[in-house]
Amino acid sequence: MPAVCVAAGLALVLAAQGCHSSATHGAPAPASQHAAAGGAASAIPARAAATFPADWRFAAGKPATIAAHAMIASNSELASEAGVEVLRKGGNAVDAAVAVGFALAVTLPEAGNIGGGGFMVIRMADGRSAAFDYREVAPLAATATMYAHSDGTTGTESVVGPLAVGVPGAVAGLAAASKTFGRLPLREVMAPAIRLARDGFVADSAFSLSVAHARGRIAPYAGASVFLPYGEAPAPGTRFTQPALARTLALIASDGPDAFYHGPIADAIAEEMRNDGGIITREDLARYTAVRRVPLASTYRGYTLYTMPPPSSGGVTIIEALNILETYPSLPPFGTAAYAHELTDAFQRAFIDRNGKLGDPAFVEVPVARLTGKPYAHEVRSTMADHAQPTSRLATTVPEGSQTTHYSVVDADGNAVATTTTLNDLYGSGVFVRGAGFFLNDEMDDFAAHPGLPNQFGLVEGPQNAIAPGKRMLSSMAPTIVLDPGGQLFLVTGGRGGPRIITSTAEVILNTIDYHMDLADALAAPRIHHQAIPDQLRYERNGLTQAVRDSLAAMGYTLGEGQATGTCAAVMRVPGGYAGAVDPRATGGAAGY
Ligand code: GLY
């Protein structure tokens, strides 16, 4: 296979002060021999040069952002910097993660949110771990067949407009994490977000294009007056302010989440619902609670993973796929047909289980222990062959995607936070809470909203994920923290992209553990995806060579170009500090100090 350069740059690079902010392209600074944060650190497994196909769009060997003490990577440089501001004020990684979450609601309104939900996995340097589930829930008036038309047809109501909205969880979840693990009061943690909303930020071309592309989603609702003044998206270079959102955030900062679930913001949401024909009431909001859960813990080749349990499918599916891959003593060379076959087989099997067996554990029995157990991986492996096997022959249940955002945070003590949050589609349902300044999600489509039929991501799910009042819809979000075999923090990662979150996150983990890539290469490497249904091996353009594609076709795979990847944001421990990087397919940047 032809190769381009490699020389992955661990030429490190620390600035004693100061961050190499926004830095997928941060210039290397002089190296430091600082001990890594978090106490006596175990040796960091050596990195190796990456080799990508010759015509792959990203060159190997680009540097990540490097800092000595702490690092944040998110889909908004301004939000990453907001997190660093809070760290510098004495906040810990959880404070910084909460600051980034609220800042993303301002600077990345396509996915950052207070009108949606998410999941946060925490691993403190003292060994404590936690997971916060602030997934949306179905409103009390929701029913399993609420999207079925009387003539048997289906429409777009689970995706666009007021009926698509699940009861938002983000404010409850961020506040709960802040209260439980943070050091600073919410008002200090939220100060950067409030400032960004009140004083505004300069729109860049990515922001402007994002709004312009979403015109059809935004224009019918109250957000049009904010995001499409005079009918146009804010032009690059202009200052974009959100005074109503600044007031809403200030109210949450002063009165806590009660302002959102019991106070004036709840009134505004309920009124918006009444005006637009939605079903979320004050009672739905008053009943909402974020849930603290025990993260799933597993091992992969001696590394330890902490990741999100149901109602996200992300953790279970990643663990099952990695366990299957661990049954091979080692993985074939990166990018070969054998590599693509082994990964695809593992993803296909794990998604069959995901699609048929996972749902909200408060409503359905979820066989987490079995699916994430090593014996199960061996059972599955024993049924694998040296060629493709159709999902229809493997699946015993009918199986079942998104615009989401992930950020990763590590502080100077080695505390780590992985958070993924979403409105589902870009700008969610389009519905905008007038006067309060934020979009509401369209997460109801993550249920099996049209039983037996594919959702917007082609996922077909079973009755485990049927709609019921108060139930959380299955997610693919997979915030994950990895410790090295010595028990020291190694990697904080996760991604956006519906079901492709799972495969992209797993591939970043494999790239760093099995292929020893450094962080920027691990994120830039070409990805593949299989979600059982549709029964296709998806690959990125030029991500597999023609010879590899021919071999895979000969093995019986149906190949499809595109829709093969999500995008990830990650932090990795490196000699002397931390590397941070955002997927080169995405916006954003890393910042540290
Ligand atoms: N809304 C995408 C997900 O939760 O998987």
PDB file of N, CA, C and O in Angstrom, residues 68-120:
ATOM      1  N   ALA A  68       1.677  21.815  29.249  1.00  0.00           N
ATOM      2  CA  ALA A  68       2.306  21.090  30.350  1.00  0.00           C
ATOM      3  C   ALA A  68       1.317  20.620  31.394  1.00  0.00           C
ATOM      4  O   ALA A  68       1.505  19.564  32.003  1.00  0.00           O
ATOM      5  N   HIS A  69       0.258  21.400  31.646  1.00  0.00           N
ATOM      6  CA  HIS A  69      -0.542  21.160  32.847  1.00  0.00           C
ATOM      7  C   HIS A  69      -1.941  20.621  32.568  1.00  0.00           C
ATOM      8  O   HIS A  69      -2.418  19.741  33.278  1.00  0.00           O
ATOM      9  N   ALA A  70      -2.619  21.215  31.616  1.00  0.00           N
ATOM     10  CA  ALA A  70      -4.042  20.927  31.440  1.00  0.00           C
ATOM     11  C   ALA A  70      -4.401  21.124  29.982  1.00  0.00           C
ATOM     12  O   ALA A  70      -3.734  21.888  29.276  1.00  0.00           O
ATOM     13  N   MET A  71      -5.457  20.456  29.545  1.00  0.00           N
ATOM     14  CA  MET A  71      -5.804  20.527  28.122  1.00  0.00           C
ATOM     15  C   MET A  71      -7.303  20.330  27.923  1.00  0.00           C
ATOM     16  O   MET A  71      -7.925  19.516  28.611  1.00  0.00           O
ATOM     17  N   ILE A  72      -7.849  21.068  26.976  1.00  0.00           N
ATOM     18  CA  ILE A  72      -9.272  20.947  26.618  1.00  0.00           C
ATOM     19  C   ILE A  72      -9.373  20.914  25.102  1.00  0.00           C
ATOM     20  O   ILE A  72      -8.752  21.730  24.416  1.00  0.00           O
ATOM     21  N   ALA A  73     -10.146  19.979  24.568  1.00  0.00           N
ATOM     22  CA  ALA A  73     -10.390  19.936  23.123  1.00  0.00           C
ATOM     23  C   ALA A  73     -11.892  19.920  22.890  1.00  0.00           C
ATOM     24  O   ALA A  73     -12.602  19.088  23.469  1.00  0.00           O
ATOM     25  N   SER A  74     -12.383  20.849  22.086  1.00  0.00           N
ATOM     26  CA  SER A  74     -13.824  20.914  21.801  1.00  0.00           C
ATOM     27  C   SER A  74     -14.043  21.420  20.389  1.00  0.00           C
ATOM     28  O   SER A  74     -13.100  21.866  19.722  1.00  0.00           O
ATOM     29  N   ASN A  75     -15.309  21.400  19.963  1.00  0.00           N
ATOM     30  CA  ASN A  75     -15.632  21.876  18.617  1.00  0.00           C
ATOM     31  C   ASN A  75     -15.740  23.388  18.514  1.00  0.00           C
ATOM     32  O   ASN A  75     -16.233  23.919  17.516  1.00  0.00           O
ATOM     33  N   SER A  76     -15.318  24.114  19.555  1.00  0.00           N
ATOM     34  CA  SER A  76     -15.290  25.575  19.510  1.00  0.00           C
ATOM     35  C   SER A  76     -14.062  26.047  20.273  1.00  0.00           C
ATOM     36  O   SER A  76     -13.939  25.795  21.473  1.00  0.00           O
ATOM     37  N   GLU A  77     -13.175  26.745  19.574  1.00  0.00           N
ATOM     38  CA  GLU A  77     -11.985  27.263  20.260  1.00  0.00           C
ATOM     39  C   GLU A  77     -12.376  28.173  21.413  1.00  0.00           C
ATOM     40  O   GLU A  77     -11.744  28.148  22.473  1.00  0.00           O
ATOM     41  N   LEU A  78     -13.423  28.979  21.188  1.00  0.00           N
ATOM     42  CA  LEU A  78     -13.836  29.908  22.246  1.00  0.00           C
ATOM     43  C   LEU A  78     -14.305  29.147  23.477  1.00  0.00           C
ATOM     44  O   LEU A  78     -14.046  29.558  24.617  1.00  0.00           O
ATOM     45  N   ALA A  79     -14.968  28.036  23.257  1.00  0.00           N
ATOM     46  CA  ALA A  79     -15.441  27.241  24.397  1.00  0.00           C
ATOM     47  C   ALA A  79     -14.269  26.568  25.099  1.00  0.00           C
ATOM     48  O   ALA A  79     -14.230  26.488  26.342  1.00  0.00           O
ATOM     49  N   SER A  80     -13.299  26.070  24.327  1.00  0.00           N
ATOM     50  CA  SER A  80     -12.108  25.480  24.956  1.00  0.00           C
ATOM     51  C   SER A  80     -11.404  26.541  25.810  1.00  0.00           C
ATOM     52  O   SER A  80     -10.982  26.262  26.946  1.00  0.00           O
ATOM     53  N   GLU A  81     -11.299  27.752  25.275  1.00  0.00           N
ATOM     54  CA  GLU A  81     -10.644  28.825  26.035  1.00  0.00           C
ATOM     55  C   GLU A  81     -11.449  29.199  27.277  1.00  0.00           C
ATOM     56  O   GLU A  81     -10.875  29.538  28.319  1.00  0.00           O
ATOM     57  N   ALA A  82     -12.786  29.112  27.181  1.00  0.00           N
ATOM     58  CA  ALA A  82     -13.623  29.381  28.363  1.00  0.00           C
ATOM     59  C   ALA A  82     -13.281  28.382  29.463  1.00  0.00           C
ATOM     60  O   ALA A  82     -13.206  28.720  30.652  1.00  0.00           O
ATOM     61  N   GLY A  83     -13.063  27.145  29.064  1.00  0.00           N
ATOM     62  CA  GLY A  83     -12.695  26.124  30.048  1.00  0.00           C
ATOM     63  C   GLY A  83     -11.351  26.418  30.682  1.00  0.00           C
ATOM     64  O   GLY A  83     -11.171  26.266  31.900  1.00  0.00           O
ATOM     65  N   VAL A  84     -10.388  26.833  29.862  1.00  0.00           N
ATOM     66  CA  VAL A  84      -9.056  27.148  30.400  1.00  0.00           C
ATOM     67  C   VAL A  84      -9.146  28.336  31.362  1.00  0.00           C
ATOM     68  O   VAL A  84      -8.497  28.346  32.422  1.00  0.00           O
ATOM     69  N   GLU A  85      -9.999  29.307  31.040  1.00  0.00           N
ATOM     70  CA  GLU A  85     -10.179  30.463  31.940  1.00  0.00           C
ATOM     71  C   GLU A  85     -10.627  29.997  33.332  1.00  0.00           C
ATOM     72  O   GLU A  85     -10.123  30.459  34.357  1.00  0.00           O
ATOM     73  N   VAL A  86     -11.533  29.036  33.335  1.00  0.00           N
ATOM     74  CA  VAL A  86     -12.044  28.529  34.614  1.00  0.00           C
ATOM     75  C   VAL A  86     -10.977  27.703  35.338  1.00  0.00           C
ATOM     76  O   VAL A  86     -10.844  27.768  36.565  1.00  0.00           O
ATOM     77  N   LEU A  87     -10.183  26.959  34.602  1.00  0.00           N
ATOM     78  CA  LEU A  87      -9.069  26.224  35.235  1.00  0.00           C
ATOM     79  C   LEU A  87      -8.094  27.206  35.878  1.00  0.00           C
ATOM     80  O   LEU A  87      -7.627  27.007  37.009  1.00  0.00           O
ATOM     81  N   ARG A  88      -7.804  28.263  35.180  1.00  0.00           N
ATOM     82  CA  ARG A  88      -6.851  29.249  35.705  1.00  0.00           C
ATOM     83  C   ARG A  88      -7.388  29.983  36.928  1.00  0.00           C
ATOM     84  O   ARG A  88      -6.629  30.496  37.734  1.00  0.00           O
ATOM     85  N   LYS A  89      -8.732  30.011  37.063  1.00  0.00           N
ATOM     86  CA  LYS A  89      -9.331  30.625  38.259  1.00  0.00           C
ATOM     87  C   LYS A  89      -9.337  29.674  39.437  1.00  0.00           C
ATOM     88  O   LYS A  89      -9.908  29.973  40.482  1.00  0.00           O
ATOM     89  N   GLY A  90      -8.806  28.459  39.242  1.00  0.00           N
ATOM     90  CA  GLY A  90      -8.777  27.495  40.345  1.00  0.00           C
ATOM     91  C   GLY A  90      -9.782  26.386  40.196  1.00  0.00           C
ATOM     92  O   GLY A  90      -9.926  25.540  41.079  1.00  0.00           O
ATOM     93  N   GLY A  91     -10.519  26.372  39.104  1.00  0.00           N
ATOM     94  CA  GLY A  91     -11.477  25.300  38.888  1.00  0.00           C
ATOM     95  C   GLY A  91     -10.774  24.000  38.520  1.00  0.00           C
ATOM     96  O   GLY A  91      -9.633  24.006  38.068  1.00  0.00           O
ATOM     97  N   ASN A  92     -11.481  22.887  38.713  1.00  0.00           N
ATOM     98  CA  ASN A  92     -10.927  21.603  38.300  1.00  0.00           C
ATOM     99  C   ASN A  92     -11.524  21.198  36.947  1.00  0.00           C
ATOM    100  O   ASN A  92     -12.255  21.973  36.318  1.00  0.00           O
ATOM    101  N   ALA A  93     -11.213  19.971  36.512  1.00  0.00           N
ATOM    102  CA  ALA A  93     -11.663  19.538  35.181  1.00  0.00           C
ATOM    103  C   ALA A  93     -13.184  19.538  35.062  1.00  0.00           C
ATOM    104  O   ALA A  93     -13.731  19.802  33.995  1.00  0.00           O
ATOM    105  N   VAL A  94     -13.870  19.244  36.175  1.00  0.00           N
ATOM    106  CA  VAL A  94     -15.339  19.231  36.106  1.00  0.00           C
ATOM    107  C   VAL A  94     -15.862  20.659  35.958  1.00  0.00           C
ATOM    108  O   VAL A  94     -16.762  20.929  35.141  1.00  0.00           O
ATOM    109  N   ASP A  95     -15.292  21.594  36.733  1.00  0.00           N
ATOM    110  CA  ASP A  95     -15.677  23.002  36.549  1.00  0.00           C
ATOM    111  C   ASP A  95     -15.455  23.414  35.088  1.00  0.00           C
ATOM    112  O   ASP A  95     -16.293  24.086  34.473  1.00  0.00           O
ATOM    113  N   ALA A  96     -14.285  23.019  34.565  1.00  0.00           N
ATOM    114  CA  ALA A  96     -13.956  23.424  33.192  1.00  0.00           C
ATOM    115  C   ALA A  96     -14.924  22.784  32.202  1.00  0.00           C
ATOM    116  O   ALA A  96     -15.370  23.425  31.241  1.00  0.00           O
ATOM    117  N   ALA A  97     -15.275  21.507  32.439  1.00  0.00           N
ATOM    118  CA  ALA A  97     -16.207  20.831  31.531  1.00  0.00           C
ATOM    119  C   ALA A  97     -17.570  21.514  31.558  1.00  0.00           C
ATOM    120  O   ALA A  97     -18.226  21.677  30.519  1.00  0.00           O
ATOM    121  N   VAL A  98     -18.003  21.919  32.742  1.00  0.00           N
ATOM    122  CA  VAL A  98     -19.298  22.609  32.841  1.00  0.00           C
ATOM    123  C   VAL A  98     -19.213  23.964  32.135  1.00  0.00           C
ATOM    124  O   VAL A  98     -20.136  24.372  31.400  1.00  0.00           O
ATOM    125  N   ALA A  99     -18.076  24.651  32.300  1.00  0.00           N
ATOM    126  CA  ALA A  99     -17.877  25.943  31.622  1.00  0.00           C
ATOM    127  C   ALA A  99     -17.906  25.766  30.108  1.00  0.00           C
ATOM    128  O   ALA A  99     -18.513  26.566  29.381  1.00  0.00           O
ATOM    129  N   VAL A 100     -17.249  24.696  29.626  1.00  0.00           N
ATOM    130  CA  VAL A 100     -17.232  24.438  28.173  1.00  0.00           C
ATOM    131  C   VAL A 100     -18.656  24.124  27.693  1.00  0.00           C
ATOM    132  O   VAL A 100     -19.105  24.616  26.656  1.00  0.00           O
ATOM    133  N   GLY A 101     -19.377  23.330  28.480  1.00  0.00           N
ATOM    134  CA  GLY A 101     -20.745  22.962  28.087  1.00  0.00           C
ATOM    135  C   GLY A 101     -21.626  24.185  27.900  1.00  0.00           C
ATOM    136  O   GLY A 101     -22.338  24.308  26.897  1.00  0.00           O
ATOM    137  N   PHE A 102     -21.583  25.112  28.875  1.00  0.00           N
ATOM    138  CA  PHE A 102     -22.416  26.315  28.747  1.00  0.00           C
ATOM    139  C   PHE A 102     -21.891  27.222  27.633  1.00  0.00           C
ATOM    140  O   PHE A 102     -22.673  27.833  26.896  1.00  0.00           O
ATOM    141  N   ALA A 103     -20.558  27.288  27.471  1.00  0.00           N
ATOM    142  CA  ALA A 103     -20.006  28.142  26.405  1.00  0.00           C
ATOM    143  C   ALA A 103     -20.393  27.612  25.024  1.00  0.00           C
ATOM    144  O   ALA A 103     -20.686  28.388  24.102  1.00  0.00           O
ATOM    145  N   LEU A 104     -20.401  26.276  24.886  1.00  0.00           N
ATOM    146  CA  LEU A 104     -20.790  25.704  23.591  1.00  0.00           C
ATOM    147  C   LEU A 104     -22.238  26.061  23.244  1.00  0.00           C
ATOM    148  O   LEU A 104     -22.582  26.188  22.064  1.00  0.00           O
ATOM    149  N   ALA A 105     -23.090  26.216  24.273  1.00  0.00           N
ATOM    150  CA  ALA A 105     -24.483  26.602  24.023  1.00  0.00           C
ATOM    151  C   ALA A 105     -24.545  27.978  23.362  1.00  0.00           C
ATOM    152  O   ALA A 105     -25.522  28.315  22.689  1.00  0.00           O
ATOM    153  N   VAL A 106     -23.481  28.768  23.552  1.00  0.00           N
ATOM    154  CA  VAL A 106     -23.428  30.127  22.998  1.00  0.00           C
ATOM    155  C   VAL A 106     -22.706  30.138  21.656  1.00  0.00           C
ATOM    156  O   VAL A 106     -23.193  30.690  20.670  1.00  0.00           O
ATOM    157  N   THR A 107     -21.516  29.499  21.620  1.00  0.00           N
ATOM    158  CA  THR A 107     -20.649  29.651  20.446  1.00  0.00           C
ATOM    159  C   THR A 107     -20.853  28.567  19.394  1.00  0.00           C
ATOM    160  O   THR A 107     -20.394  28.713  18.270  1.00  0.00           O
ATOM    161  N   LEU A 108     -21.523  27.470  19.779  1.00  0.00           N
ATOM    162  CA  LEU A 108     -21.769  26.385  18.821  1.00  0.00           C
ATOM    163  C   LEU A 108     -23.246  25.989  18.891  1.00  0.00           C
ATOM    164  O   LEU A 108     -23.592  24.858  19.239  1.00  0.00           O
ATOM    165  N   PRO A 109     -24.142  26.941  18.580  1.00  0.00           N
ATOM    166  CA  PRO A 109     -25.573  26.662  18.806  1.00  0.00           C
ATOM    167  C   PRO A 109     -26.120  25.549  17.933  1.00  0.00           C
ATOM    168  O   PRO A 109     -27.202  25.039  18.201  1.00  0.00           O
ATOM    169  N   GLU A 110     -25.363  25.092  16.925  1.00  0.00           N
ATOM    170  CA  GLU A 110     -25.840  23.972  16.104  1.00  0.00           C
ATOM    171  C   GLU A 110     -25.919  22.688  16.921  1.00  0.00           C
ATOM    172  O   GLU A 110     -26.703  21.803  16.619  1.00  0.00           O
ATOM    173  N   ALA A 111     -25.104  22.575  17.973  1.00  0.00           N
ATOM    174  CA  ALA A 111     -25.051  21.328  18.752  1.00  0.00           C
ATOM    175  C   ALA A 111     -24.874  21.568  20.247  1.00  0.00           C
ATOM    176  O   ALA A 111     -25.467  20.874  21.067  1.00  0.00           O
ATOM    177  N   GLY A 112     -24.047  22.543  20.615  1.00  0.00           N
ATOM    178  CA  GLY A 112     -23.926  22.907  22.023  1.00  0.00           C
ATOM    179  C   GLY A 112     -25.296  23.390  22.472  1.00  0.00           C
ATOM    180  O   GLY A 112     -26.071  23.911  21.674  1.00  0.00           O
ATOM    181  N   ASN A 113     -25.619  23.221  23.730  1.00  0.00           N
ATOM    182  CA  ASN A 113     -27.028  23.490  24.046  1.00  0.00           C
ATOM    183  C   ASN A 113     -27.308  23.618  25.525  1.00  0.00           C
ATOM    184  O   ASN A 113     -26.558  23.102  26.354  1.00  0.00           O
ATOM    185  N   ILE A 114     -28.442  24.269  25.808  1.00  0.00           N
ATOM    186  CA  ILE A 114     -29.121  24.060  27.081  1.00  0.00           C
ATOM    187  C   ILE A 114     -30.511  23.469  26.822  1.00  0.00           C
ATOM    188  O   ILE A 114     -31.212  23.120  27.763  1.00  0.00           O
ATOM    189  N   GLY A 115     -30.878  23.351  25.563  1.00  0.00           N
ATOM    190  CA  GLY A 115     -32.192  22.792  25.208  1.00  0.00           C
ATOM    191  C   GLY A 115     -32.106  21.341  24.768  1.00  0.00           C
ATOM    192  O   GLY A 115     -33.055  20.811  24.193  1.00  0.00           O
ATOM    193  N   GLY A 116     -30.988  20.677  25.068  1.00  0.00           N
ATOM    194  CA  GLY A 116     -30.832  19.280  24.690  1.00  0.00           C
ATOM    195  C   GLY A 116     -30.393  18.457  25.883  1.00  0.00           C
ATOM    196  O   GLY A 116     -30.863  18.666  27.005  1.00  0.00           O
ATOM    197  N   GLY A 117     -29.481  17.516  25.632  1.00  0.00           N
ATOM    198  CA  GLY A 117     -29.035  16.654  26.724  1.00  0.00           C
ATOM    199  C   GLY A 117     -27.681  16.069  26.414  1.00  0.00           C
ATOM    200  O   GLY A 117     -27.087  16.381  25.377  1.00  0.00           O
ATOM    201  N   GLY A 118     -27.194  15.225  27.302  1.00  0.00           N
ATOM    202  CA  GLY A 118     -25.877  14.654  27.069  1.00  0.00           C
ATOM    203  C   GLY A 118     -25.454  13.699  28.159  1.00  0.00           C
ATOM    204  O   GLY A 118     -26.251  13.288  29.020  1.00  0.00           O
ATOM    205  N   PHE A 119     -24.194  13.333  28.078  1.00  0.00           N
ATOM    206  CA  PHE A 119     -23.594  12.383  29.023  1.00  0.00           C
ATOM    207  C   PHE A 119     -22.185  12.843  29.364  1.00  0.00           C
ATOM    208  O   PHE A 119     -21.448  13.294  28.480  1.00  0.00           O
ATOM    209  N   MET A 120     -21.827  12.705  30.639  1.00  0.00           N
ATOM    210  CA  MET A 120     -20.483  13.100  31.085  1.00  0.00           C
ATOM    211  C   MET A 120     -19.865  11.945  31.873  1.00  0.00           C
ATOM    212  O   MET A 120     -20.499  11.416  32.796  1.00  0.00           O
TER     213      MET A 120
END
